[in-house]
Structures are given as C-alpha cells and as structure tokens.
mmCIF file of C-alpha atoms in Angstrom:
data_model
loop_
_atom_site.group_PDB
_atom_site.id
_atom_site.type_symbol
_atom_site.label_atom_id
_atom_site.label_comp_id
_atom_site.label_asym_id
_atom_site.label_seq_id
_atom_site.Cartn_x
_atom_site.Cartn_y
_atom_site.Cartn_z
ATOM 1 C CA MET H 1 4.596 6.123 -23.045
ATOM 2 C CA LYS H 2 3.110 8.489 -20.070
ATOM 3 C CA SER H 3 2.341 11.289 -20.914
ATOM 4 C CA PHE H 4 4.222 12.553 -17.775
ATOM 5 C CA THR H 5 7.469 13.965 -17.692
ATOM 6 C CA THR H 6 8.141 15.537 -14.394
ATOM 7 C CA TRP H 7 7.059 14.437 -11.627
ATOM 8 C CA ASN H 8 5.069 17.240 -10.449
ATOM 9 C CA ASP H 9 2.416 16.850 -14.238
ATOM 10 C CA PRO H 10 -1.617 15.719 -11.371
ATOM 11 C CA SER H 11 -1.546 12.960 -13.636
ATOM 12 C CA ASN H 12 1.935 11.273 -12.129
ATOM 13 C CA ASN H 13 1.059 8.494 -9.511
ATOM 14 C CA ALA H 14 4.393 7.755 -9.146
ATOM 15 C CA THR H 15 4.162 7.347 -4.958
ATOM 16 C CA ALA H 16 0.993 5.604 -4.843
ATOM 17 C CA LEU H 17 2.310 2.748 -6.740
ATOM 18 C CA CYS H 18 6.423 3.341 -5.735
ATOM 19 C CA VAL H 19 7.229 3.874 -2.504
ATOM 20 C CA PRO H 20 6.231 2.126 0.300
ATOM 21 C CA PRO H 21 4.378 3.943 3.290
ATOM 22 C CA LEU H 22 6.146 4.576 7.103
ATOM 23 C CA THR H 23 3.686 3.599 9.416
ATOM 24 C CA SER H 24 4.572 2.912 12.874
ATOM 25 C CA SER H 25 4.816 -1.282 11.421
ATOM 26 C CA CYS H 26 7.674 -0.619 9.545
ATOM 27 C CA HIS H 27 10.521 -2.794 10.833
ATOM 28 C CA LYS H 28 14.257 -3.321 10.263
ATOM 29 C CA GLY H 29 14.820 -4.123 6.879
ATOM 30 C CA SER H 30 11.268 -3.607 5.770
ATOM 31 C CA SER H 31 12.439 -0.653 4.454
ATOM 32 C CA GLY H 32 14.769 -2.123 1.672
ATOM 33 C CA ARG H 33 17.300 -3.985 2.202
ATOM 34 C CA ILE H 34 20.636 -2.923 0.193
ATOM 35 C CA GLY H 35 23.728 -4.171 -0.739
ATOM 36 C CA ILE H 36 26.804 -2.166 -2.869
ATOM 37 C CA LEU H 37 29.454 -4.512 -4.427
ATOM 38 C CA GLY H 38 31.586 -2.159 -5.490
ATOM 39 C CA GLY H 39 34.549 -0.684 -4.103
ATOM 40 C CA SER H 40 38.114 -1.457 -5.074
ATOM 41 C CA ALA H 41 42.281 0.367 -4.143
ATOM 42 C CA ARG H 42 41.852 2.524 -6.268
ATOM 43 C CA TYR H 43 37.556 3.604 -6.286
ATOM 44 C CA THR H 44 36.803 3.878 -2.436
ATOM 45 C CA GLY H 45 34.334 7.025 -3.364
ATOM 46 C CA ALA H 46 31.977 4.984 -5.871
ATOM 47 C CA PRO H 47 30.097 2.911 -3.645
ATOM 48 C CA TYR H 48 30.121 4.824 -0.810
ATOM 49 C CA TYR H 49 28.040 6.317 -2.931
ATOM 50 C CA ALA H 50 25.689 5.225 -4.291
ATOM 51 C CA ALA H 51 25.644 2.662 -0.576
ATOM 52 C CA MET H 52 24.899 6.091 1.267
ATOM 53 C CA ALA H 53 22.590 7.198 -1.595
ATOM 54 C CA SER H 54 20.191 4.242 -1.110
ATOM 55 C CA LEU H 55 19.874 5.267 2.162
ATOM 56 C CA LYS H 56 19.286 8.668 1.933
ATOM 57 C CA VAL H 57 16.391 8.316 -0.416
ATOM 58 C CA GLY H 58 14.063 5.798 2.413
ATOM 59 C CA ALA H 59 15.835 2.395 2.277
ATOM 60 C CA ASP H 60 16.177 0.791 6.296
ATOM 61 C CA LEU H 61 20.860 -0.824 5.695
ATOM 62 C CA ALA H 62 23.414 -0.571 3.245
ATOM 63 C CA PHE H 63 25.879 -3.810 2.896
ATOM 64 C CA VAL H 64 29.199 -2.870 1.079
ATOM 65 C CA PHE H 65 30.748 -5.790 -0.698
ATOM 66 C CA CYS H 66 34.493 -4.866 -0.857
ATOM 67 C CA ALA H 67 38.291 -4.814 -1.718
ATOM 68 C CA GLU H 68 39.829 -5.491 1.616
ATOM 69 C CA GLU H 69 41.952 -2.150 0.698
ATOM 70 C CA ALA H 70 38.902 -0.598 0.558
ATOM 71 C CA ALA H 71 37.292 -1.245 3.565
ATOM 72 C CA ILE H 72 39.968 1.151 5.764
ATOM 73 C CA PRO H 73 38.782 4.092 3.796
ATOM 74 C CA ILE H 74 34.893 3.356 3.556
ATOM 75 C CA LYS H 75 34.596 2.294 6.388
ATOM 76 C CA SER H 76 35.693 5.351 7.719
ATOM 77 C CA TYR H 77 33.150 7.795 5.808
ATOM 78 C CA SER H 78 30.352 6.429 7.510
ATOM 79 C CA PRO H 79 29.759 4.317 10.412
ATOM 80 C CA GLU H 80 26.512 3.819 8.633
ATOM 81 C CA LEU H 81 26.491 1.221 6.042
ATOM 82 C CA MET H 82 28.048 -2.483 6.566
ATOM 83 C CA VAL H 83 31.039 -3.446 4.632
ATOM 84 C CA ALA H 84 32.681 -6.186 4.220
ATOM 85 C CA PRO H 85 35.824 -7.289 2.254
ATOM 86 C CA VAL H 86 35.392 -10.161 -0.012
ATOM 87 C CA TYR H 87 38.619 -10.165 -1.778
ATOM 88 C CA SER H 88 42.344 -9.203 -1.783
ATOM 89 C CA SER H 89 43.877 -6.701 -5.043
ATOM 90 C CA ILE H 90 47.428 -8.061 -3.332
ATOM 91 C CA GLU H 91 45.610 -11.656 -4.206
ATOM 92 C CA PHE H 92 44.323 -11.514 -6.620
ATOM 93 C CA ASP H 93 47.813 -9.603 -8.499
ATOM 94 C CA LYS H 94 49.899 -12.309 -6.610
ATOM 95 C CA ALA H 95 47.923 -14.475 -9.607
ATOM 96 C CA LEU H 96 47.230 -12.079 -12.384
ATOM 97 C CA GLU H 97 51.988 -11.745 -12.104
ATOM 98 C CA HIS H 98 52.420 -15.671 -11.977
ATOM 99 C CA GLY H 99 50.139 -16.355 -15.394
ATOM 100 C CA LEU H 100 48.255 -18.618 -13.190
ATOM 101 C CA ASP H 101 45.020 -18.949 -15.555
ATOM 102 C CA THR H 102 41.494 -18.919 -14.658
ATOM 103 C CA ASP H 103 41.786 -23.005 -14.357
ATOM 104 C CA GLU H 104 44.514 -22.916 -12.375
ATOM 105 C CA PRO H 105 43.085 -24.898 -8.084
ATOM 106 C CA HIS H 106 44.545 -21.254 -6.284
ATOM 107 C CA THR H 107 42.504 -19.278 -8.403
ATOM 108 C CA ARG H 108 39.789 -20.930 -8.511
ATOM 109 C CA LYS H 109 39.558 -20.882 -4.598
ATOM 110 C CA LEU H 110 40.492 -17.174 -5.458
ATOM 111 C CA VAL H 111 37.470 -16.577 -7.392
ATOM 112 C CA GLU H 112 34.958 -19.153 -5.468
ATOM 113 C CA GLN H 113 36.162 -17.053 -1.738
ATOM 114 C CA MET H 114 34.883 -14.332 -3.247
ATOM 115 C CA VAL H 115 31.655 -15.484 -4.776
ATOM 116 C CA SER H 116 30.546 -17.326 -1.185
ATOM 117 C CA GLN H 117 30.827 -14.094 0.516
ATOM 118 C CA VAL H 118 29.036 -12.244 -1.702
ATOM 119 C CA GLU H 119 25.872 -14.956 -3.067
ATOM 120 C CA GLY H 120 26.178 -15.763 1.302
ATOM 121 C CA MET H 121 24.051 -12.693 1.691
ATOM 122 C CA PHE H 122 21.757 -12.184 -0.829
ATOM 123 C CA ASP H 123 18.650 -13.775 1.585
ATOM 124 C CA ARG H 124 19.425 -10.746 2.984
ATOM 125 C CA MET H 125 19.433 -8.305 0.546
ATOM 126 C CA HIS H 126 15.961 -6.556 -2.027
ATOM 127 C CA VAL H 127 18.679 -5.429 -4.764
ATOM 128 C CA LEU H 128 22.601 -5.586 -5.773
ATOM 129 C CA VAL H 129 24.002 -3.340 -7.321
ATOM 130 C CA ILE H 130 26.607 -4.051 -9.032
ATOM 131 C CA GLY H 131 29.487 -2.020 -10.874
ATOM 132 C CA PRO H 132 30.832 1.302 -8.845
ATOM 133 C CA GLY H 133 34.405 1.439 -7.576
ATOM 134 C CA LEU H 134 34.270 -2.083 -9.031
ATOM 135 C CA GLY H 135 37.490 -2.324 -10.812
ATOM 136 C CA ARG H 136 38.684 -4.237 -14.127
ATOM 137 C CA CYS H 137 41.389 -6.788 -12.495
ATOM 138 C CA PRO H 138 40.164 -9.293 -14.392
ATOM 139 C CA LEU H 139 39.738 -11.663 -11.456
ATOM 140 C CA VAL H 140 36.546 -8.919 -10.069
ATOM 141 C CA LEU H 141 35.322 -9.617 -13.300
ATOM 142 C CA GLN H 142 35.192 -12.980 -13.417
ATOM 143 C CA SER H 143 33.999 -13.349 -10.238
ATOM 144 C CA THR H 144 31.373 -10.370 -11.315
ATOM 145 C CA ALA H 145 30.721 -13.185 -13.689
ATOM 146 C CA GLU H 146 29.687 -16.089 -11.182
ATOM 147 C CA ILE H 147 27.857 -13.454 -8.721
ATOM 148 C CA ILE H 148 25.110 -12.701 -11.955
ATOM 149 C CA ARG H 149 24.653 -16.076 -12.853
ATOM 150 C CA ARG H 150 24.059 -17.211 -8.653
ATOM 151 C CA ALA H 151 21.856 -13.979 -8.259
ATOM 152 C CA ARG H 152 19.458 -15.140 -11.439
ATOM 153 C CA LYS H 153 19.291 -18.851 -9.136
ATOM 154 C CA ALA H 154 17.757 -16.410 -6.648
ATOM 155 C CA ASN H 155 15.487 -14.047 -7.760
ATOM 156 C CA LEU H 156 17.615 -12.083 -6.893
ATOM 157 C CA PRO H 157 17.082 -7.791 -8.594
ATOM 158 C CA MET H 158 20.337 -5.996 -9.847
ATOM 159 C CA VAL H 159 20.740 -2.719 -11.662
ATOM 160 C CA LEU H 160 24.432 -2.975 -13.279
ATOM 161 C CA ASP H 161 26.405 0.635 -13.539
ATOM 162 C CA ALA H 162 30.354 1.472 -14.159
ATOM 163 C CA ASP H 163 31.890 -1.749 -14.977
ATOM 164 C CA GLY H 164 29.543 -4.452 -13.928
ATOM 165 C CA LEU H 165 28.109 -2.511 -17.448
ATOM 166 C CA PHE H 166 31.688 -3.665 -18.613
ATOM 167 C CA LEU H 167 31.099 -6.676 -18.602
ATOM 168 C CA LEU H 168 28.650 -7.086 -20.862
ATOM 169 C CA THR H 169 30.768 -5.634 -23.415
ATOM 170 C CA GLN H 170 33.444 -8.344 -23.182
ATOM 171 C CA PRO H 171 32.131 -12.099 -25.803
ATOM 172 C CA GLU H 172 32.449 -14.528 -22.990
ATOM 173 C CA THR H 173 29.950 -12.793 -20.915
ATOM 174 C CA ARG H 174 27.922 -10.451 -22.925
ATOM 175 C CA ASN H 175 24.349 -12.926 -22.864
ATOM 176 C CA ILE H 176 25.218 -13.335 -19.380
ATOM 177 C CA LEU H 177 21.198 -11.302 -18.562
ATOM 178 C CA THR H 178 19.606 -12.894 -21.961
ATOM 179 C CA GLY H 179 16.288 -14.295 -20.259
ATOM 180 C CA TYR H 180 16.118 -13.275 -16.987
ATOM 181 C CA LYS H 181 13.573 -10.155 -16.849
ATOM 182 C CA ARG H 182 14.719 -8.599 -12.358
ATOM 183 C CA VAL H 183 18.199 -6.148 -13.941
ATOM 184 C CA VAL H 184 18.133 -2.159 -14.173
ATOM 185 C CA LEU H 185 21.288 -1.379 -16.680
ATOM 186 C CA THR H 186 21.901 2.353 -15.973
ATOM 187 C CA PRO H 187 24.840 3.205 -19.158
ATOM 188 C CA ASN H 188 25.423 6.761 -19.987
ATOM 189 C CA VAL H 189 25.942 8.750 -23.735
ATOM 190 C CA ALA H 190 28.869 6.603 -24.215
ATOM 191 C CA GLU H 191 27.879 3.182 -21.837
ATOM 192 C CA TYR H 192 25.191 3.170 -24.362
ATOM 193 C CA GLY H 193 27.267 3.642 -27.822
ATOM 194 C CA ARG H 194 29.625 0.982 -26.520
ATOM 195 C CA LEU H 195 26.605 -1.636 -25.924
ATOM 196 C CA LEU H 196 25.104 -1.233 -28.725
ATOM 197 C CA HIS H 197 29.145 -2.083 -30.006
ATOM 198 C CA SER H 198 29.372 -4.825 -28.272
ATOM 199 C CA LEU H 199 26.318 -6.430 -28.721
ATOM 200 C CA ARG H 200 26.092 -6.105 -32.269
ATOM 201 C CA ASP H 201 25.133 -8.605 -34.881
ATOM 202 C CA ASP H 202 27.904 -10.751 -35.713
ATOM 203 C CA ASN H 203 26.069 -10.754 -39.825
ATOM 204 C CA ASP H 204 26.245 -7.342 -39.020
ATOM 205 C CA THR H 205 29.176 -4.545 -40.111
ATOM 206 C CA GLN H 206 26.742 -2.315 -38.287
ATOM 207 C CA PRO H 207 24.679 -1.965 -34.607
ATOM 208 C CA GLN H 208 22.142 -3.374 -34.459
ATOM 209 C CA LEU H 209 19.465 -2.391 -32.163
ATOM 210 C CA SER H 210 17.020 -5.424 -32.918
ATOM 211 C CA THR H 211 20.323 -8.034 -31.313
ATOM 212 C CA LEU H 212 20.374 -5.547 -28.220
ATOM 213 C CA GLU H 213 16.498 -5.451 -27.322
ATOM 214 C CA LYS H 214 16.647 -9.827 -28.045
ATOM 215 C CA LEU H 215 19.989 -10.294 -25.492
ATOM 216 C CA LEU H 216 18.793 -7.423 -22.733
ATOM 217 C CA GLU H 217 15.363 -8.456 -23.024
ATOM 218 C CA GLY H 218 12.394 -7.200 -20.624
ATOM 219 C CA ASN H 219 15.746 -5.019 -18.843
ATOM 220 C CA VAL H 220 15.019 -1.810 -17.600
ATOM 221 C CA ILE H 221 17.819 0.240 -19.412
ATOM 222 C CA VAL H 222 18.362 4.139 -17.706
ATOM 223 C CA LYS H 223 19.598 6.199 -20.429
ATOM 224 C CA LYS H 224 21.659 9.103 -18.698
ATOM 225 C CA GLY H 225 21.313 12.558 -20.090
ATOM 226 C CA GLN H 226 20.204 15.710 -20.379
ATOM 227 C CA TYR H 227 16.993 13.084 -20.130
ATOM 228 C CA ASP H 228 16.985 10.257 -19.131
ATOM 229 C CA GLU H 229 16.049 7.950 -20.843
ATOM 230 C CA ILE H 230 13.352 4.848 -19.463
ATOM 231 C CA SER H 231 12.929 1.992 -21.642
ATOM 232 C CA SER H 232 12.484 -1.580 -21.172
ATOM 233 C CA VAL H 233 10.830 -4.395 -24.218
ATOM 234 C CA VAL H 234 9.632 -7.293 -23.507
ATOM 235 C CA GLN H 235 8.779 -10.125 -25.254
ATOM 236 C CA SER H 236 5.776 -13.476 -24.793
ATOM 237 C CA VAL H 237 4.164 -15.930 -26.932
ATOM 238 C CA HIS H 238 0.433 -16.673 -26.780
ATOM 239 C CA ASP H 239 -1.139 -18.973 -29.176
ATOM 240 C CA GLY H 240 1.354 -20.101 -30.597
ATOM 241 C CA VAL H 241 1.611 -16.391 -31.829
ATOM 242 C CA SER H 242 4.998 -13.901 -30.679
ATOM 243 C CA SER H 243 4.665 -9.863 -30.138
ATOM 244 C CA VAL H 244 6.491 -7.674 -28.429
ATOM 245 C CA LYS H 245 5.658 -4.159 -26.372
ATOM 246 C CA ARG H 246 7.517 -1.863 -25.309
ATOM 247 C CA TYR H 247 7.952 0.363 -21.693
ATOM 248 C CA ASP H 248 8.682 4.071 -22.865
ATOM 249 C CA MET H 249 9.347 7.174 -19.945
ATOM 250 C CA VAL H 250 11.260 10.116 -20.050
ATOM 251 C CA CYS H 251 12.434 12.436 -17.201
ATOM 252 C CA GLU H 252 11.798 15.245 -16.827
ATOM 253 C CA GLU H 253 12.872 16.561 -14.485
ATOM 254 C CA LEU H 254 15.175 20.422 -13.893
ATOM 255 C CA GLY H 255 18.298 19.153 -12.615
ATOM 256 C CA GLY H 256 22.041 21.110 -11.924
ATOM 257 C CA LEU H 257 24.007 22.977 -14.715
ATOM 258 C CA LYS H 258 27.183 21.004 -12.576
ATOM 259 C CA ARG H 259 28.129 17.422 -13.876
ATOM 260 C CA SER H 260 31.013 16.295 -10.645
ATOM 261 C CA GLY H 261 31.395 13.314 -10.725
ATOM 262 C CA GLY H 262 29.552 10.515 -8.717
ATOM 263 C CA ILE H 263 26.744 11.926 -9.576
ATOM 264 C CA GLY H 264 25.685 8.909 -12.022
ATOM 265 C CA ASP H 265 26.889 6.265 -8.384
ATOM 266 C CA VAL H 266 24.116 8.649 -5.968
ATOM 267 C CA LEU H 267 21.676 7.719 -8.524
ATOM 268 C CA ALA H 268 22.990 4.077 -8.541
ATOM 269 C CA GLY H 269 22.092 3.535 -5.047
ATOM 270 C CA THR H 270 19.188 5.599 -4.932
ATOM 271 C CA LEU H 271 18.376 3.031 -7.991
ATOM 272 C CA GLY H 272 19.018 0.720 -5.578
ATOM 273 C CA THR H 273 16.525 1.593 -2.886
ATOM 274 C CA PHE H 274 13.607 2.472 -5.952
ATOM 275 C CA VAL H 275 14.096 -1.142 -7.471
ATOM 276 C CA ALA H 276 14.429 -2.923 -3.866
ATOM 277 C CA TRP H 277 10.818 -0.980 -2.668
ATOM 278 C CA HIS H 278 9.637 -2.711 -6.240
ATOM 279 C CA SER H 279 10.550 -5.891 -5.253
ATOM 280 C CA ILE H 280 8.958 -5.530 -2.232
ATOM 281 C CA LEU H 281 5.697 -3.799 -3.592
ATOM 282 C CA SER H 282 4.733 -6.617 -5.648
ATOM 283 C CA SER H 283 5.382 -9.807 -2.626
ATOM 284 C CA LYS H 284 2.831 -7.396 -1.291
ATOM 285 C CA GLU H 285 0.442 -6.993 -3.642
ATOM 286 C CA GLU H 286 0.722 -10.424 -4.186
ATOM 287 C CA GLU H 287 0.199 -10.588 -0.772
ATOM 288 C CA ASP H 288 -3.387 -9.075 -0.819
ATOM 289 C CA ASP H 289 -4.136 -10.381 -3.636
ATOM 290 C CA GLY H 290 -3.605 -8.126 -6.772
ATOM 291 C CA ALA H 291 -3.952 -4.491 -4.456
ATOM 292 C CA LEU H 292 -1.821 -2.514 -6.831
ATOM 293 C CA GLY H 293 -2.673 -4.223 -10.427
ATOM 294 C CA LYS H 294 -6.102 -2.731 -10.215
ATOM 295 C CA ASN H 295 -3.845 0.807 -11.614
ATOM 296 C CA ASN H 296 -4.199 -1.660 -14.716
ATOM 297 C CA MET H 297 -0.137 -1.716 -14.923
ATOM 298 C CA ASP H 298 1.940 -4.900 -15.513
ATOM 299 C CA ALA H 299 5.113 -4.980 -12.957
ATOM 300 C CA GLN H 300 7.176 -4.465 -15.949
ATOM 301 C CA ASP H 301 4.988 -0.205 -15.972
ATOM 302 C CA ARG H 302 5.471 -0.420 -12.837
ATOM 303 C CA LEU H 303 9.409 -1.101 -12.596
ATOM 304 C CA VAL H 304 10.485 1.365 -16.064
ATOM 305 C CA LEU H 305 8.201 3.683 -13.416
ATOM 306 C CA ALA H 306 9.894 2.883 -10.528
ATOM 307 C CA CYS H 307 13.484 3.519 -12.781
ATOM 308 C CA TRP H 308 12.042 6.884 -13.496
ATOM 309 C CA SER H 309 11.096 8.191 -9.803
ATOM 310 C CA ALA H 310 15.506 7.285 -9.243
ATOM 311 C CA CYS H 311 15.321 9.491 -11.739
ATOM 312 C CA CYS H 312 13.449 12.607 -11.131
ATOM 313 C CA VAL H 313 14.728 12.590 -7.452
ATOM 314 C CA VAL H 314 17.694 12.211 -8.714
ATOM 315 C CA LYS H 315 17.717 14.909 -10.840
ATOM 316 C CA ARG H 316 15.221 16.965 -8.386
ATOM 317 C CA ALA H 317 18.575 16.551 -5.920
ATOM 318 C CA THR H 318 21.256 17.605 -7.708
ATOM 319 C CA ASN H 319 19.135 21.428 -8.700
ATOM 320 C CA TYR H 320 18.787 22.561 -5.389
ATOM 321 C CA ALA H 321 22.908 20.690 -4.892
ATOM 322 C CA PHE H 322 23.419 23.056 -7.736
ATOM 323 C CA GLN H 323 21.479 26.223 -5.893
ATOM 324 C CA GLU H 324 22.924 26.654 -3.340
ATOM 325 C CA LYS H 325 26.649 25.704 -4.576
ATOM 326 C CA ARG H 326 26.771 26.876 -8.123
ATOM 327 C CA ARG H 327 30.357 25.927 -9.877
ATOM 328 C CA SER H 328 31.573 24.284 -6.356
ATOM 329 C CA MET H 329 28.840 21.786 -6.284
ATOM 330 C CA THR H 330 30.613 17.936 -5.797
ATOM 331 C CA ALA H 331 28.910 14.869 -4.951
ATOM 332 C CA PRO H 332 27.748 15.181 -1.252
ATOM 333 C CA ASP H 333 26.698 18.274 -2.080
ATOM 334 C CA VAL H 334 24.318 15.897 -3.935
ATOM 335 C CA LEU H 335 23.482 13.557 -1.768
ATOM 336 C CA ASP H 336 23.258 16.299 1.045
ATOM 337 C CA THR H 337 20.406 17.499 -0.671
ATOM 338 C CA VAL H 338 18.667 14.005 -1.403
ATOM 339 C CA GLY H 339 16.310 13.637 1.440
ATOM 340 C CA LYS H 340 14.841 17.046 1.117
ATOM 341 C CA ALA H 341 14.002 16.373 -2.527
ATOM 342 C CA MET H 342 12.475 12.531 -1.144
ATOM 343 C CA ASP H 343 10.275 13.851 1.214
ATOM 344 C CA ASN H 344 9.025 16.811 -0.814
ATOM 345 C CA MET H 345 7.966 14.693 -3.684
ATOM 346 C CA THR H 346 7.664 11.898 -1.605
ATOM 347 C CA PHE H 347 5.644 13.848 1.402
ATOM 348 C CA ALA H 348 1.772 12.121 1.357
ATOM 349 C CA SER H 349 2.967 8.434 1.861
ATOM 350 C CA ILE H 350 4.576 9.072 5.112
ATOM 351 C CA GLN H 351 1.065 7.758 7.971
ATOM 352 C CA GLN H 352 0.612 8.337 11.011
ATOM 353 C CA ASP H 353 -1.280 6.589 12.315
ATOM 354 C CA LYS H 354 -4.778 7.534 14.046
ATOM 355 C CA GLU H 355 -5.700 6.944 18.353
#
C-alpha cells in the first residue's frame, strides 16, 4: 500500500503519472473520448451525471448509448453530450411479453442490433463505462453481456458500475471478466457484499475472498465508502513459480456529509476519464520508450493510482459542494464543483507554451 492517502501529501506524484498535460498541440479527442452505456425509460439522470462528470474532469468527448425512450431527455439536459439510442424499451418489452426466448430469431435480432450499434463505436472510445441507469431488463442485460465480450476482444478498457455490476452476480455471466485485466469495478458496500456472495466457492457455504480474487484477477476494485478502498490482485508465473502481487490504496480525502443520489454516477464518469488517460499515457509511454516506467511503477500500479486520483477528485468536489449547499446539496451541485476540484489539484498539468 502506498504511504499517502490524501492528495496534498508531499509524496503524491499522481498528477505527473495520471493526468496528460494540456498543451497547444492537443486536438479534439486527445484528452479522452468516453462512452457511457446506460439510460433507460425509467433512469435518465444517471448516464447524464456520468457523462457530464467525465467532461467536467477533463475529457473532450462523451457518448451516451441508451434506450430510445431516454434519448430525448438526456439530449435535453445538455448539448455537450452525443446521445445515441441503441434499443427500444417498447420493442424489448414486447418480445418479453410474448414469451420469446433469447434463442428466438426476432429476439436475437433485437439483441444483435443493440450490440452492433455500440460495437461500431469502439474505435472512437478510450473507455466504456457500463451501468449508470442501465436497468435490469433481461434483454438489455443479455445485450450488455455480449457488448462486454466484444469489448474484451477489442481490448477496450471498461468501468462497471451499478447494474453493470449486477451482471457479475448472475450465474450465466459471473465469469465474464475472468482473465481480462482492463476493467474497473465500483461497488458500494452492499454491492460488494453481493459480489462476495455470488462469486463464492461453489463448494463452500461461506463467501471466499480468494474466489472473488480469482474470478476478478487483474481488475481494479473501487470499494466506495467513507474512505474509498482501491485494490487489485495480479497473478503471474515465472520459471514455473506462481506469485501474487497486490495493489492497495485508500482515499482519505475529506468529502461532504450529504450523500445524495447521483454521486456514484459522478464517480463512475470521473473514473472513466482517468482510465482513458491511463490508456492514453500508456500508449505514449510505449512511443517514448518507457518514460513513465522510470518511476518504478508498472502499468497496474499506475491504473490503481489513477482510480485513487478519481476518488480524490470526487471527494473534494462533494466537500466543496457541501460547504456551499449543506443539506440541500444534490448531484448537480457536485458536477458544478468537479472542475474546480480538478483544477486546484492538477494546475501544474496545464502548460503554457513558451515563445
């Protein structure tokens, strides 16, 4: 575990390692293109909060893939978002009402249409955030599971939040992330408990953390709470000898006392941007012959640090918002302070070109 737990600790070097500098050579999209898969007829606020948070933190572009019934409300919330309806709740509900099983041709067509529309945008995204406002329609979840499989094949980083995490508690999709190391999970205390229970050893009556680690090996888990806990376990084999490396950080940045709905979505979008930046900086490191590696931190170490940084930003933003609004604080107030928090924490990453 790293020695620092708050942003202002003198040993914190997260800005240099996790935030790409802003310079005059930047172009549209170079600071991150974020996809949000979520938004249903019932839930339109969550994907908006996630997408806007990704932009407020510093990403350039945000796409929202949602139900047709959610598209117009989300478009109306902000012109900044590129909103793409990828399925019809009415059509999905009709298919389920008629008792069409998932192998029926019409049902397969509906699922494939949703999957293909999202997959067609993979090359325009640095990361896909899955879950805010997604809902639990069985066909939406089936489509989402297939999107995750194809994102794996495309080597696309993902952040799983809310109903995206629900997929991992279902028997048919509990192994969907096994072996893939480019995923961040964002459970709260209750969701973490459900993950432990659903991913326990089938031969044991008690949840087994070792089983959770095995199935989610290489993923980063952001366990949300008063103090966010960020962890990852990576197994490796050298000369026939297996070893396990653990990465752990705790965010003790002071947050606000009001816990309003939508803050988890703000964190999901913020994590999306930091994960995108991790991907961008890792690619640049390869081009620059391992410049970041000189800090004696491997890629997984930096990804954990990036997630910790995202937690710090949102904690500080909620603190700013709470100091101003107190009990009346809501998620839009946090969105309004994310930029201020990010600027105060990473001002050195904005570079002015010299004549």
